[in-house]
Coordinates of C-alpha atoms in Angstrom, one line a residue:
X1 CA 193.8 14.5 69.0
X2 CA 194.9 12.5 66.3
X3 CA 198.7 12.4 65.2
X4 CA 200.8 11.2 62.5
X5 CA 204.1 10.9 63.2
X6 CA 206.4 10.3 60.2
X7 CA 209.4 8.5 59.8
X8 CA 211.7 10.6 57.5
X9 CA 213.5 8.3 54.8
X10 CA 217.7 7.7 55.3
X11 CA 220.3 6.5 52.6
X12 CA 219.5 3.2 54.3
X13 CA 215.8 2.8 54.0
X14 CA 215.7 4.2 50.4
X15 CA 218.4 1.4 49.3
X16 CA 215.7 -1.2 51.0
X17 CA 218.3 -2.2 54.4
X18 CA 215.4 -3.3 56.9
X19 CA 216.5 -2.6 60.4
X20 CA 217.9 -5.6 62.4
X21 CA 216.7 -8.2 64.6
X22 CA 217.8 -6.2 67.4
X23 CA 216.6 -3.0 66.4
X24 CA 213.0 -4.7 65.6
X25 CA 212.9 -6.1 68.8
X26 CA 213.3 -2.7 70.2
X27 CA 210.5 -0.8 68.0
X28 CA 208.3 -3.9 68.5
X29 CA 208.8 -2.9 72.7
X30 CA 208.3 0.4 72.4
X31 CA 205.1 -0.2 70.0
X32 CA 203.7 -2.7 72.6
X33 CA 204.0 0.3 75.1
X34 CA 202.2 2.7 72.8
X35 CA 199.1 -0.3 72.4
X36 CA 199.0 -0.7 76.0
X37 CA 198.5 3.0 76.4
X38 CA 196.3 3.5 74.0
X39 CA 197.8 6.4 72.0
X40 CA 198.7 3.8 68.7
X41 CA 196.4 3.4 66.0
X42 CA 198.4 2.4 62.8
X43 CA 201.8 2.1 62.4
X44 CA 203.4 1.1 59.2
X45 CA 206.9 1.0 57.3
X46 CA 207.0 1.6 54.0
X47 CA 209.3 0.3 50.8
X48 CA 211.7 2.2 49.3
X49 CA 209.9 4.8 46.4
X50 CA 212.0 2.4 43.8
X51 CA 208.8 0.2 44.4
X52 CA 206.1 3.4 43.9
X53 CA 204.8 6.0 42.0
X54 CA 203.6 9.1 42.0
X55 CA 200.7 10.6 40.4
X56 CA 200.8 14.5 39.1
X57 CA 197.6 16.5 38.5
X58 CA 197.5 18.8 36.4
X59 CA 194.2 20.0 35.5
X60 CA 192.3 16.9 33.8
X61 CA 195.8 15.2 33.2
X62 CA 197.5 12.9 35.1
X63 CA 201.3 11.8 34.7
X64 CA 202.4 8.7 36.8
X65 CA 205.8 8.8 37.5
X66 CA 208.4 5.4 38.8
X67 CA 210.0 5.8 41.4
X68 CA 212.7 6.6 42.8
X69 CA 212.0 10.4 44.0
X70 CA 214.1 12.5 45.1
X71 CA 216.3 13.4 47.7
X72 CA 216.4 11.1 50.6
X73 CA 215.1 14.1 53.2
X74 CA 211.7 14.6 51.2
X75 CA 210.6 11.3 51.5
X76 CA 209.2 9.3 54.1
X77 CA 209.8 5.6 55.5
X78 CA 207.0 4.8 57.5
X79 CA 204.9 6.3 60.1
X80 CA 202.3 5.6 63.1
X81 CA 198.8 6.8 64.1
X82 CA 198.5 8.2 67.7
X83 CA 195.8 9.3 69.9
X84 CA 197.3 11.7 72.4
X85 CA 196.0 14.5 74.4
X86 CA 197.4 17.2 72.6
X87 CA 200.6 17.3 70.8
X88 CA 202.6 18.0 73.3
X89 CA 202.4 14.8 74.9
X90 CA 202.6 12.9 71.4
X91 CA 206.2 14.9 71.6
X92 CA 207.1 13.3 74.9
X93 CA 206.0 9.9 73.5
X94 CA 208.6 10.1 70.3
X95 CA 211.3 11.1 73.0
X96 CA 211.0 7.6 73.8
X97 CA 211.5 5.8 70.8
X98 CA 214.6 3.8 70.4
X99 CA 216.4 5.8 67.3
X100 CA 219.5 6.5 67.5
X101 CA 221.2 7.0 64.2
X102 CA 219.9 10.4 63.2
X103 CA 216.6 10.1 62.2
X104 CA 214.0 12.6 61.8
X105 CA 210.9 12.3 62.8
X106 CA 207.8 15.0 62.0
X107 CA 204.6 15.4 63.9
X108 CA 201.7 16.6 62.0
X109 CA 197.9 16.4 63.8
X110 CA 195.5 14.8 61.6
X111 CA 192.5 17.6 61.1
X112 CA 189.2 16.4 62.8
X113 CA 185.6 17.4 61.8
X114 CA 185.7 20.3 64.3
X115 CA 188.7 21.5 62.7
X116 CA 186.6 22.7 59.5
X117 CA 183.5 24.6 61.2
X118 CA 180.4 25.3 59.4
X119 CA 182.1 24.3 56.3
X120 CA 181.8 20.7 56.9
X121 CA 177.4 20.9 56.5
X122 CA 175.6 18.0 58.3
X123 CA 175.1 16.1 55.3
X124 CA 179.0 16.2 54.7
X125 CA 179.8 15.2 58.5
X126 CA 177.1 11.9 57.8
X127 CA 178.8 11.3 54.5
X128 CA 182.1 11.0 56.5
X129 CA 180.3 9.1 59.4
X130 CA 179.3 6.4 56.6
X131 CA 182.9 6.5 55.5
X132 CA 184.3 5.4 58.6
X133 CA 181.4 3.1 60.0
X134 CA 182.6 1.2 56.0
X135 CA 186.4 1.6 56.7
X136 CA 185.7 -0.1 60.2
X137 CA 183.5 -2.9 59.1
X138 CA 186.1 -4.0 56.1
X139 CA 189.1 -3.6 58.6
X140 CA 187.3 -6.2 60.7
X141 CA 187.3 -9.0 58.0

């Protein structure tokens, strides 16, 4: 099962204050661990939303908006890509992590083809297969 586990946004990361030397030694342990289990995919910080947009639909129209969104606890600062088990153990995995200040961290599994039944045809599960063989082949450049 794939995971995402997202880093909510603070006061902090939304006025662009990177974490310290300290502190990145300590996330850069604790991703090391995750590698060398095998549960981490991806794992990514992101910018404050002062540096992005946002894109509205609306029927055919489409309204970019500037950042900043918001308030600070709808927003996210950056987030991983785990392989667990089950959620469960991704759970006991974020127990681990070194945060300390209050943070907020969400769990959502990523859906899989399984996860859509007969809905996803077999032409629609080899479109998806092309997808990813693509993805991995420009990822290796």
């Amino acid at each position: 099962m794939r995971v995402m586990v997202i880093v909510k946004a603070s006061t902090d990361s939304e006025a662009g204050r990177t974490p310290g030397t300290e502190q990145l030694a300590e996330m850069g342990k604790f991703n090391e661990t995750l590698v060398k289990a095998g549960i981490m995919l991806a794992g990514e910080g992101l910018h404050p939303t002062s540096r992005g947009a946002c894109v509205r639909f609306d029927g055919k129209q489409r309204t970019v908006i500037d950042g900043p969104f918001g308030e600070t606890k709808e927003l996210i600062a950056g987030f991983w890509l785990w392989q667990d088990r089950n959620l469960d153990e991704a759970i006991e995995w974020i127990k681990r992590a070194p945060f300390d200040g209050g943070e907020e961290i969400a769990l959502r599994p990523v859906f899989e083809a399984d996860d859509f039944g007969d809905e996803l045809t077999p032409e629609l599960r080899e479109q998806e297969a092309r997808h990813a063989a693509q993805i991995q082949s420009q990822t290796q450049r």
